[in-house]
CSV table of C-alpha atoms and ligand atoms in Angstrom, one decimal:
chain,number,residue,atom,x,y,z
A,262,MET,CA,-5.5,-7.8,16.8
A,263,SER,CA,-6.7,-4.5,18.6
A,264,SER,CA,-4.3,-2.9,21.1
A,265,ALA,CA,-1.0,-1.2,20.9
A,266,SER,CA,0.1,-3.8,23.4
A,267,THR,CA,-0.3,-6.4,20.6
A,268,PHE,CA,2.8,-8.7,19.7
A,269,ILE,CA,4.2,-11.3,17.6
A,270,CYS,CA,6.6,-14.2,18.5
A,271,SER,CA,8.4,-15.8,15.6
A,272,ARG,CA,10.7,-18.5,15.4
A,273,ALA,CA,12.4,-21.1,12.4
A,274,ALA,CA,9.3,-24.1,12.3
A,275,GLY,CA,9.6,-26.2,8.8
A,276,PRO,CA,8.9,-25.8,5.2
A,277,LEU,CA,6.2,-23.2,4.1
A,278,ARG,CA,3.7,-25.9,2.6
A,279,GLY,CA,0.2,-25.6,0.4
A,280,THR,CA,-2.1,-23.0,-1.6
A,281,LEU,CA,-2.5,-19.9,0.0
A,282,ARG,CA,-5.0,-16.9,-0.7
A,283,VAL,CA,-3.8,-13.3,0.7
A,284,PRO,CA,-6.6,-11.0,0.9
A,285,GLY,CA,-7.3,-8.6,-1.1
A,286,ASP,CA,-5.7,-5.7,-2.8
A,287,LYS,CA,-5.1,-2.1,-0.5
A,288,SER,CA,-5.0,0.2,-2.6
A,289,VAL,CA,-7.5,-1.0,-4.9
A,290,SER,CA,-9.7,-1.6,-2.6
A,291,HIS,CA,-9.1,2.4,-1.4
A,292,ARG,CA,-9.8,4.1,-5.3
A,293,ALA,CA,-13.3,1.4,-5.7
A,294,ILE,CA,-14.4,3.1,-2.4
A,295,MET,CA,-14.3,6.1,-3.3
A,296,LEU,CA,-15.0,5.9,-6.8
A,297,ALA,CA,-17.7,4.3,-6.4
A,298,ALA,CA,-19.0,6.9,-4.4
A,299,LEU,CA,-19.1,9.9,-7.3
A,300,ALA,CA,-20.1,7.2,-9.6
A,301,ASP,CA,-23.7,7.3,-10.8
A,302,GLY,CA,-25.6,4.1,-10.2
A,303,VAL,CA,-24.7,1.2,-7.4
A,304,SER,CA,-21.3,-0.2,-8.0
A,305,ARG,CA,-20.1,-3.4,-6.2
A,306,ILE,CA,-17.3,-4.5,-5.2
A,307,ASP,CA,-16.0,-7.9,-4.9
A,308,GLY,CA,-12.9,-8.9,-2.9
A,309,PHE,CA,-12.6,-6.3,-0.6
A,310,LEU,CA,-9.5,-5.7,1.7
A,311,GLU,CA,-11.7,-6.0,5.1
A,312,GLY,CA,-8.5,-3.9,6.7
A,313,GLU,CA,-8.9,-1.2,9.7
A,314,ASP,CA,-7.2,1.2,6.6
A,315,THR,CA,-9.4,0.3,3.5
A,316,ARG,CA,-12.6,0.2,6.2
A,317,ALA,CA,-11.3,4.2,7.3
A,318,THR,CA,-11.8,5.1,4.0
A,319,ALA,CA,-15.2,3.8,3.5
A,320,ARG,CA,-16.4,4.8,6.9
A,321,ALA,CA,-15.2,8.5,5.4
A,322,PHE,CA,-17.7,8.3,2.9
A,323,ALA,CA,-20.1,7.1,5.5
A,324,SER,CA,-20.1,10.2,7.3
A,325,MET,CA,-20.3,12.2,3.8
A,326,GLY,CA,-23.3,10.9,3.1
A,327,VAL,CA,-22.7,7.2,0.9
A,328,ARG,CA,-25.2,4.5,1.5
A,329,ILE,CA,-22.4,1.3,1.5
A,330,GLU,CA,-23.3,-2.3,2.1
A,331,GLN,CA,-22.3,-5.3,3.6
A,332,PRO,CA,-23.7,-8.0,2.3
A,333,GLU,CA,-20.4,-10.1,3.6
A,334,ASP,CA,-16.7,-10.2,4.0
A,335,CYS,CA,-14.6,-8.5,1.3
A,336,VAL,CA,-18.2,-7.1,-0.7
A,337,ARG,CA,-19.7,-3.8,-0.6
A,338,VAL,CA,-22.4,-2.2,-2.5
A,339,VAL,CA,-21.9,1.3,-2.7
A,340,HIS,CA,-24.6,3.3,-3.4
A,341,GLY,CA,-22.9,6.4,-5.8
A,342,VAL,CA,-24.0,9.6,-4.9
A,343,GLY,CA,-22.2,11.3,-7.9
A,344,MET,CA,-20.3,14.2,-8.5
A,345,ARG,CA,-21.7,16.9,-6.5
A,346,GLY,CA,-23.7,14.6,-4.2
A,347,LEU,CA,-21.2,14.0,-1.7
A,348,ARG,CA,-22.1,15.9,1.9
A,349,ALA,CA,-20.7,18.0,4.9
A,350,PRO,CA,-19.4,15.6,7.6
A,351,THR,CA,-20.6,17.3,10.9
A,352,GLN,CA,-16.9,15.4,12.0
A,353,PRO,CA,-13.4,15.6,11.6
A,354,ILE,CA,-12.8,12.5,8.8
A,355,ASP,CA,-10.2,9.9,10.8
A,356,CYS,CA,-7.9,8.1,8.4
A,357,GLY,CA,-6.2,6.2,11.2
A,358,ASN,CA,-2.8,4.8,9.7
A,359,ALA,CA,-3.7,5.2,6.0
A,360,GLY,CA,-1.6,7.7,3.6
A,361,THR,CA,-2.9,6.3,0.5
A,362,GLY,CA,-7.1,7.3,1.9
A,363,MET,CA,-5.8,10.7,3.5
A,364,ARG,CA,-3.6,12.2,0.3
A,365,LEU,CA,-6.3,10.2,-2.0
A,366,LEU,CA,-9.3,11.8,-0.1
A,367,CYS,CA,-7.4,15.2,-0.1
A,368,GLY,CA,-7.7,15.5,-3.8
A,369,LEU,CA,-10.8,14.9,-3.5
A,370,LEU,CA,-12.6,17.5,-0.9
A,371,ALA,CA,-10.1,20.3,-1.5
A,372,ALA,CA,-13.3,20.0,-5.0
A,373,GLN,CA,-16.2,19.8,-2.8
A,374,ASP,CA,-18.2,23.1,-2.2
A,375,PHE,CA,-18.0,22.3,2.3
A,376,ASP,CA,-15.2,22.3,5.0
A,377,SER,CA,-13.8,19.5,5.9
A,378,VAL,CA,-11.2,17.9,8.2
A,379,LEU,CA,-9.0,15.0,7.5
A,380,VAL,CA,-7.1,13.3,10.8
A,381,GLY,CA,-5.4,10.1,11.0
A,382,ASP,CA,-3.7,7.9,14.2
A,383,GLU,CA,-0.3,8.4,15.7
A,384,SER,CA,2.3,7.5,12.9
A,385,LEU,CA,-0.6,9.1,9.9
A,386,SER,CA,0.1,12.2,11.6
A,387,LYS,CA,4.0,12.6,11.6
A,388,ARG,CA,4.0,11.8,7.6
A,389,PRO,CA,4.2,14.5,5.0
A,390,MET,CA,1.1,16.3,3.7
A,391,LEU,CA,3.2,19.7,1.5
A,392,ARG,CA,2.9,16.5,-1.1
A,393,VAL,CA,-0.2,16.4,-1.7
A,394,VAL,CA,-1.3,20.1,-0.5
A,395,GLU,CA,1.1,22.0,-3.2
A,396,PRO,CA,0.2,21.2,-6.5
A,397,LEU,CA,-3.3,21.0,-4.7
A,398,ARG,CA,-3.0,25.2,-4.0
A,399,LYS,CA,-1.4,25.4,-6.7
A,400,MET,CA,-5.0,24.6,-8.4
A,401,GLY,CA,-6.7,26.6,-6.2
A,402,GLY,CA,-7.2,24.3,-3.3
A,403,ARG,CA,-7.7,25.5,-0.1
A,404,ILE,CA,-6.2,23.7,2.9
A,405,GLU,CA,-3.7,24.6,5.3
A,406,THR,CA,-1.7,21.6,7.2
A,407,ALA,CA,-0.3,21.2,11.2
A,408,SER,CA,2.7,23.8,10.9
A,409,ASN,CA,5.0,21.0,9.7
A,410,GLY,CA,3.1,20.2,6.7
A,411,TRP,CA,2.1,17.3,8.9
A,412,PRO,CA,-1.9,16.5,9.3
A,413,PRO,CA,-4.7,17.3,9.8
A,414,LEU,CA,-5.8,18.4,7.3
A,415,VAL,CA,-7.8,21.9,7.2
A,416,ILE,CA,-9.9,21.9,3.3
A,417,ARG,CA,-11.7,24.8,3.0
A,418,GLY,CA,-14.9,24.2,1.0
A,419,GLY,CA,-15.9,26.1,-2.1
A,420,ALA,CA,-13.5,26.9,-4.1
A,421,LYS,CA,-12.1,26.7,-8.1
A,422,LEU,CA,-10.2,24.2,-9.0
A,423,GLN,CA,-8.0,25.6,-12.5
A,424,GLY,CA,-6.6,22.3,-14.4
A,425,ILE,CA,-2.6,21.9,-14.2
A,426,GLU,CA,0.6,20.3,-15.9
A,427,TYR,CA,2.5,18.9,-12.8
A,428,ALA,CA,5.9,17.1,-12.7
A,429,LEU,CA,5.8,15.4,-9.6
A,430,PRO,CA,9.5,15.7,-7.8
A,431,VAL,CA,8.7,12.1,-6.3
A,432,ALA,CA,8.0,9.1,-7.5
A,433,SER,CA,4.2,8.8,-5.5
A,434,ALA,CA,0.9,6.7,-7.1
A,435,GLN,CA,-0.3,8.9,-3.9
A,436,VAL,CA,-0.1,12.6,-5.3
A,437,LYS,CA,-0.8,11.9,-8.5
A,438,SER,CA,-3.8,10.3,-7.3
A,439,ALA,CA,-4.9,13.2,-5.3
A,440,LEU,CA,-4.2,15.9,-8.5
A,441,LEU,CA,-6.5,13.1,-11.2
A,442,LEU,CA,-9.0,13.5,-8.7
A,443,ALA,CA,-9.4,17.4,-8.5
A,444,GLY,CA,-8.2,17.2,-12.1
A,445,LEU,CA,-12.9,15.5,-12.4
A,446,TYR,CA,-13.8,18.8,-10.6
A,447,ALA,CA,-11.2,21.5,-12.0
A,448,ASP,CA,-11.5,23.6,-15.5
A,449,GLY,CA,-9.5,22.5,-18.3
A,450,GLU,CA,-7.3,19.9,-18.1
A,451,THR,CA,-5.6,18.4,-15.8
A,452,VAL,CA,-1.8,16.4,-16.3
A,453,VAL,CA,0.5,14.2,-14.4
A,454,LEU,CA,3.9,13.6,-14.9
A,455,GLU,CA,5.8,11.2,-12.9
A,456,PRO,CA,9.4,11.0,-12.4
A,457,HIS,CA,9.2,7.3,-12.6
A,458,PRO,CA,6.4,5.4,-13.2
A,459,THR,CA,4.1,4.6,-10.2
A,460,ARG,CA,0.8,2.1,-9.9
A,461,ASP,CA,-2.3,3.1,-12.3
A,462,TYR,CA,-4.8,1.5,-10.2
A,463,THR,CA,-6.7,4.8,-10.6
A,464,GLU,CA,-6.0,5.9,-14.1
A,465,SER,CA,-7.7,2.3,-15.0
A,466,MET,CA,-10.6,2.0,-12.2
A,467,LEU,CA,-11.6,5.6,-13.3
A,468,SER,CA,-11.5,4.4,-17.4
A,469,ALA,CA,-13.9,1.4,-15.9
A,470,PHE,CA,-15.6,4.1,-14.4
A,471,GLY,CA,-16.7,5.6,-17.7
A,472,ILE,CA,-13.7,8.9,-17.6
A,473,ARG,CA,-11.9,9.8,-20.7
A,474,ILE,CA,-8.3,9.7,-18.7
A,475,ASP,CA,-5.0,9.5,-21.2
A,476,HIS,CA,-2.1,7.4,-19.4
A,477,ARG,CA,0.6,5.3,-20.0
A,478,PRO,CA,4.0,4.9,-18.0
A,479,GLY,CA,5.3,7.9,-16.6
A,480,MET,CA,1.8,10.6,-17.4
A,481,ALA,CA,-2.2,10.8,-16.9
A,482,ARG,CA,-4.0,13.8,-18.4
A,483,LEU,CA,-7.9,14.1,-17.5
A,484,THR,CA,-10.0,17.1,-19.0
A,485,GLY,CA,-12.7,18.0,-16.1
A,486,GLY,CA,-16.5,18.0,-15.9
A,487,GLN,CA,-17.3,14.1,-16.8
A,488,SER,CA,-19.2,11.9,-14.2
A,489,LEU,CA,-18.9,8.4,-13.7
A,490,ARG,CA,-21.0,6.2,-13.9
A,491,ALA,CA,-21.1,2.9,-11.5
A,492,ALA,CA,-18.8,-0.4,-12.0
A,493,HIS,CA,-18.2,-3.5,-10.9
A,494,ILE,CA,-15.3,-4.2,-9.6
A,495,LYS,CA,-13.0,-7.4,-8.4
A,496,VAL,CA,-9.9,-6.5,-6.5
A,497,PRO,CA,-7.3,-9.0,-7.4
A,498,ALA,CA,-5.4,-10.3,-3.7
A,499,ASP,CA,-2.6,-7.6,-2.6
A,500,PHE,CA,0.9,-9.0,-4.1
A,501,SER,CA,2.5,-6.5,-1.5
A,502,SER,CA,0.2,-9.3,1.7
A,503,ALA,CA,1.4,-11.7,-1.3
A,504,ALA,CA,5.4,-11.0,-0.3
A,505,PHE,CA,5.1,-12.5,2.3
A,506,PHE,CA,4.8,-15.7,2.3
A,507,ILE,CA,6.9,-15.5,-1.9
A,508,THR,CA,9.8,-14.5,0.6
A,509,ALA,CA,9.2,-17.0,3.5
A,510,ALA,CA,9.1,-19.9,1.4
A,511,SER,CA,11.7,-18.8,-0.6
A,512,MET,CA,14.3,-18.1,2.6
A,513,VAL,CA,12.8,-21.8,4.1
A,514,PRO,CA,14.5,-25.0,3.1
A,515,GLY,CA,12.1,-28.0,1.9
A,516,SER,CA,8.7,-24.9,0.7
A,517,ASP,CA,6.7,-25.8,-1.8
A,518,VAL,CA,3.3,-22.7,-2.2
A,519,LEU,CA,1.2,-22.1,-4.5
A,520,LEU,CA,-0.7,-18.3,-3.7
A,521,GLN,CA,-3.8,-18.1,-6.1
A,522,GLU,CA,-5.1,-15.2,-8.6
A,523,VAL,CA,-2.5,-12.0,-7.2
A,524,GLY,CA,-2.6,-9.1,-8.8
A,525,ILE,CA,1.1,-8.6,-11.1
A,526,ASN,CA,0.8,-5.5,-12.7
A,527,PRO,CA,4.3,-4.5,-13.5
A,528,ARG,CA,4.6,-1.1,-10.9
A,529,ARG,CA,3.4,-3.7,-8.1
A,530,THR,CA,5.9,-6.7,-8.6
A,531,GLY,CA,9.9,-5.7,-8.3
A,532,LEU,CA,10.6,-8.2,-5.5
A,533,LEU,CA,9.8,-10.5,-8.1
A,534,GLN,CA,12.8,-9.0,-9.7
A,535,ALA,CA,14.8,-8.2,-6.6
A,536,LEU,CA,14.3,-12.1,-5.4
A,537,ARG,CA,15.0,-12.9,-8.7
A,538,LEU,CA,18.8,-11.6,-9.0
A,539,MET,CA,18.9,-12.9,-5.2
A,540,GLY,CA,18.3,-16.9,-6.7
A,541,ALA,CA,14.7,-16.9,-5.9
A,542,ASP,CA,12.7,-19.6,-7.9
A,543,ILE,CA,9.6,-18.2,-8.4
A,544,ASP,CA,6.9,-19.4,-11.5
A,545,LEU,CA,4.1,-17.7,-12.9
A,546,VAL,CA,1.4,-20.0,-13.6
A,547,ASN,CA,-2.0,-19.2,-15.1
A,548,GLU,CA,-1.4,-15.7,-16.2
A,549,ARG,CA,-4.7,-14.1,-17.3
A,550,SER,CA,-7.0,-10.2,-16.9
A,551,SER,CA,-10.0,-9.9,-14.4
A,552,GLY,CA,-11.9,-7.5,-13.9
A,553,GLY,CA,-9.0,-5.4,-15.8
A,554,GLU,CA,-6.2,-5.7,-14.0
A,555,MET,CA,-3.7,-8.7,-14.4
A,556,ILE,CA,-3.7,-12.0,-12.1
A,557,ALA,CA,-1.6,-15.4,-11.3
A,558,ASP,CA,-1.2,-17.7,-8.9
A,559,ILE,CA,2.8,-17.4,-7.7
A,560,ARG,CA,4.4,-20.4,-6.9
A,561,VAL,CA,7.3,-20.4,-4.9
A,562,ARG,CA,10.3,-22.7,-3.8
A,563,ALA,CA,13.0,-22.3,-1.5
A,564,ALA,CA,16.1,-21.7,-3.5
A,565,ARG,CA,20.0,-20.3,-1.5
A,566,LEU,CA,19.7,-16.9,-1.7
A,567,HIS,CA,23.0,-14.7,-2.8
A,568,GLY,CA,22.8,-10.8,-2.0
A,569,ALA,CA,22.9,-8.5,-4.8
A,570,GLU,CA,22.1,-4.8,-6.3
A,571,ILE,CA,18.5,-3.8,-5.6
A,572,PRO,CA,19.3,-1.7,-9.0
A,573,ASP,CA,17.2,1.7,-8.5
A,574,HIS,CA,15.2,1.6,-11.5
A,575,LEU,CA,13.0,-1.3,-9.1
A,576,VAL,CA,12.2,0.8,-6.0
A,577,PRO,CA,9.0,2.1,-7.2
A,578,ASP,CA,7.8,-0.8,-8.3
A,579,MET,CA,8.2,-2.5,-4.5
A,580,ILE,CA,8.2,0.4,-2.7
A,581,ASP,CA,6.3,-1.9,0.5
A,582,GLU,CA,8.6,-4.3,0.1
A,583,PHE,CA,11.5,-3.0,1.3
A,584,PRO,CA,10.7,-4.3,4.9
A,585,VAL,CA,10.4,-7.7,3.6
A,586,LEU,CA,13.2,-7.6,1.0
A,587,PHE,CA,15.8,-6.9,4.3
A,588,ALA,CA,13.5,-10.0,6.1
A,589,ALA,CA,15.2,-12.4,2.7
A,590,ALA,CA,18.6,-9.7,2.4
A,591,ALA,CA,19.3,-10.7,6.4
A,592,ALA,CA,18.9,-15.1,5.8
A,593,ALA,CA,21.1,-15.1,2.0
A,594,ASP,CA,24.7,-15.5,1.1
A,595,GLY,CA,26.4,-12.0,1.4
A,596,ILE,CA,26.0,-8.5,1.1
A,597,THR,CA,22.8,-6.6,-0.2
A,598,ARG,CA,23.1,-3.7,-1.4
A,599,VAL,CA,19.9,-1.4,-1.8
A,600,THR,CA,20.2,2.7,-3.5
A,601,GLY,CA,17.8,5.0,-4.3
A,602,ALA,CA,14.9,4.2,-1.5
A,603,ALA,CA,15.1,7.5,0.8
A,604,GLU,CA,11.0,7.4,0.5
A,605,LEU,CA,11.3,4.2,3.1
A,606,ARG,CA,12.0,7.0,5.7
A,607,VAL,CA,8.2,8.8,5.1
A,608,LYS,CA,6.4,5.2,5.4
A,609,GLU,CA,4.0,4.3,7.7
A,610,SER,CA,7.7,4.4,10.4
A,611,ASP,CA,11.0,5.2,8.5
A,612,ARG,CA,11.1,1.9,7.4
A,613,LEU,CA,15.6,2.3,6.5
A,614,ALA,CA,16.1,2.9,10.5
A,615,ALA,CA,13.0,0.1,11.6
A,616,MET,CA,14.3,-2.5,9.5
A,617,ALA,CA,18.7,-1.6,10.3
A,618,ASN,CA,18.3,-0.6,13.7
A,619,GLY,CA,15.8,-4.6,14.2
A,620,LEU,CA,18.1,-6.8,12.2
A,621,ARG,CA,21.1,-5.1,14.5
A,622,ALA,CA,18.9,-6.3,17.2
A,623,ALA,CA,19.3,-9.4,16.3
A,624,GLY,CA,23.0,-9.9,14.6
A,625,ILE,CA,22.6,-9.0,11.5
A,626,ASP,CA,25.1,-7.0,10.6
A,627,VAL,CA,23.3,-4.2,9.2
A,628,GLU,CA,24.4,-0.3,7.2
A,629,GLU,CA,22.1,2.2,7.4
A,630,THR,CA,22.6,4.8,4.7
A,631,ALA,CA,20.2,7.9,3.8
A,632,ASP,CA,19.0,7.0,1.1
A,633,GLY,CA,19.2,2.6,1.8
A,634,ALA,CA,21.1,0.0,3.5
A,635,SER,CA,24.1,-2.2,3.1
A,636,ILE,CA,22.9,-6.1,5.3
A,637,ARG,CA,25.5,-9.1,5.2
A,638,GLY,CA,23.4,-11.8,5.2
A,639,GLY,CA,23.9,-14.4,8.8
A,640,VAL,CA,21.4,-16.2,11.5
A,641,LEU,CA,19.6,-13.7,13.4
A,642,GLY,CA,19.3,-14.9,17.5
A,643,SER,CA,17.0,-14.1,19.8
A,644,ALA,CA,15.7,-10.2,19.9
A,645,GLN,CA,13.0,-7.9,20.9
A,646,ILE,CA,11.8,-5.7,18.2
A,647,GLU,CA,10.3,-2.8,17.5
A,648,SER,CA,8.2,-2.5,14.9
A,649,HIS,CA,7.2,0.9,15.6
A,650,GLY,CA,3.7,0.2,15.1
A,651,ASP,CA,4.1,-0.5,11.7
A,652,HIS,CA,2.3,-3.0,10.0
A,653,ARG,CA,5.2,-4.1,6.8
A,654,ILE,CA,7.8,-3.9,9.6
A,655,SER,CA,5.6,-6.3,12.3
A,656,MET,CA,5.6,-8.7,8.8
A,657,ALA,CA,9.3,-8.8,8.0
A,658,PHE,CA,10.1,-9.9,11.8
A,659,ALA,CA,8.2,-12.4,11.3
A,660,VAL,CA,10.1,-13.6,8.1
A,661,ALA,CA,12.7,-13.2,9.3
A,662,ALA,CA,12.8,-15.1,12.4
A,663,GLN,CA,11.2,-17.9,9.4
A,664,VAL,CA,14.8,-19.0,9.0
A,665,GLY,CA,16.6,-17.8,12.7
A,666,SER,CA,18.6,-20.0,15.9
A,667,GLY,CA,16.1,-17.7,18.6
A,668,GLU,CA,12.8,-16.0,18.5
A,669,LEU,CA,11.6,-12.5,17.8
A,670,ARG,CA,9.3,-10.8,19.6
A,671,ILE,CA,8.5,-8.0,18.0
A,672,GLN,CA,6.1,-5.3,19.7
A,673,ASP,CA,3.5,-3.3,18.8
A,674,CYS,CA,1.8,-5.0,16.2
A,675,ALA,CA,-2.5,-4.1,16.3
A,676,ASN,CA,-1.4,-2.4,12.4
A,677,VAL,CA,-0.9,-5.3,10.8
A,678,ALA,CA,-4.9,-5.2,10.7
A,679,THR,CA,-4.2,-2.2,8.3
A,680,SER,CA,-3.3,-3.9,5.5
A,681,PHE,CA,-3.3,-7.9,6.6
A,682,PRO,CA,-5.8,-9.7,8.6
A,683,GLY,CA,-5.4,-12.9,10.0
A,684,PHE,CA,-1.7,-12.6,9.3
A,685,ASP,CA,-1.4,-15.0,11.8
A,686,ARG,CA,-3.5,-17.9,11.1
A,687,LEU,CA,-2.0,-17.8,7.3
A,688,ALA,CA,0.9,-18.0,7.9
A,689,VAL,CA,0.3,-20.8,11.1
A,690,SER,CA,-1.6,-22.1,8.3
A,691,CYS,CA,1.1,-23.4,6.3
A,692,GLY,CA,3.1,-24.3,8.6
A,693,MET,CA,5.2,-20.6,10.1
A,694,ASP,CA,5.4,-20.7,13.8
A,695,VAL,CA,3.5,-17.2,14.1
A,696,ARG,CA,2.1,-15.9,17.6
A,697,VAL,CA,0.4,-13.0,18.5
A,698,SER,CA,-0.1,-11.6,21.7
A,699,THR,CA,-1.6,-9.4,23.7
B,92,S3P,C1,0.1,4.0,-2.5
B,92,S3P,C2,1.0,4.4,-3.1
B,92,S3P,C3,2.2,4.0,-2.1
B,92,S3P,C4,2.9,3.2,-1.5
B,92,S3P,C5,1.8,2.6,-0.6
B,92,S3P,C6,0.1,2.8,-1.5
B,92,S3P,C7,-1.5,3.8,-3.3
B,92,S3P,O1,3.0,5.4,-1.6
B,92,S3P,O2,3.8,3.8,-0.8
B,92,S3P,O3,1.2,2.1,-0.1
B,92,S3P,O4,-2.2,3.6,-3.1
B,92,S3P,O5,-1.4,4.8,-4.0
B,92,S3P,P1,3.3,6.5,-2.7
B,92,S3P,O6,1.9,7.2,-3.8
B,92,S3P,O7,3.6,7.6,-1.3
B,92,S3P,O8,4.5,6.5,-3.1
């Protein structure tokens, strides 16, 4: 998938069947490149996501003098340069579509002794950056944004950072991670407190790279001045990519699929609880630890889904899964209600609006609120859908169409490759009717 004119046509086919493996976790892949680059010694990353977002992060570090080899697909060998070994990039660093890439890099670059500029694509250029810039300024970082708090970010080198204790106003693993990365370089202690626990990959991976870090759900604390030593990282399959198949198999009668070796970090798997509230039949098989992360095979059999109230406390644990949850809600009997999810408005697109508008275009009754929506299940008809260039909106509608009565033509789908290269091939391999055209 390569151009903005790429579209997906999706319609109902048969049940989903088979054993599937989705690509590596995006969050883990970003962090693995970053920490390996800063480590002393050579690190190996297995299961790296060959997505546009994570490749952009690898390119960013290559542009700062880090040698990164790719002996084969989904493997990177990173020759770490140590905490003070990055070199000034000669050009602005392009983070592509990746909010994670930009926000984490911002924390890291705020502590370097050279200037840098972070830019992104059209979507990333309209995403809020003050949430990370303001606390970094409190630490002594010198960072400018465009006047509305959007990228580009201009970061002045040579700042002397001071550790702070910071209570995040919004639960965000990206902001927490940016502060922890800056904290590695700061004088004294950096403490981050969260209003609700978020994914803890930065904390556990810092620990795997030899950093002493104290963390528990909702709190992370480290002292600056430590160094990282090389590590071997095994990236689990991405739960957020598996989510499209978990949901499709739940919805399409007769389906029975097994998703292999999926990361099941509890801060990621809220969708399982939400779908179970809706009547889904999902089993975790063979739960085990791999490279410090819990993984499992996930068996999903079709079930008759019914509407449910999604509890607010699940929101951070399924923050990336709302588009596909909306697809499930559209296929369920009765009403599904989502609240407390205003963050969805500042993702790769305004995901509440994108899902509500697309489902309405296909004939589903959706009432949108400031922080959520009520969706009355029904049957989707044919429609043209605007994905707003958002990978998860595109894939969510490809799933929704699997129980529709017509065809969805989903516009502007090139960005599916940011997180899930090969989505369409995998979908077809298990029985979905998903066609990509340009
Ligand atoms: C991510 C954190 C989440 C998530 C994003 C990836 C991460 O963003 O939506 O896709 O890797 O830390 P927020 O931290 O902004 O909620």
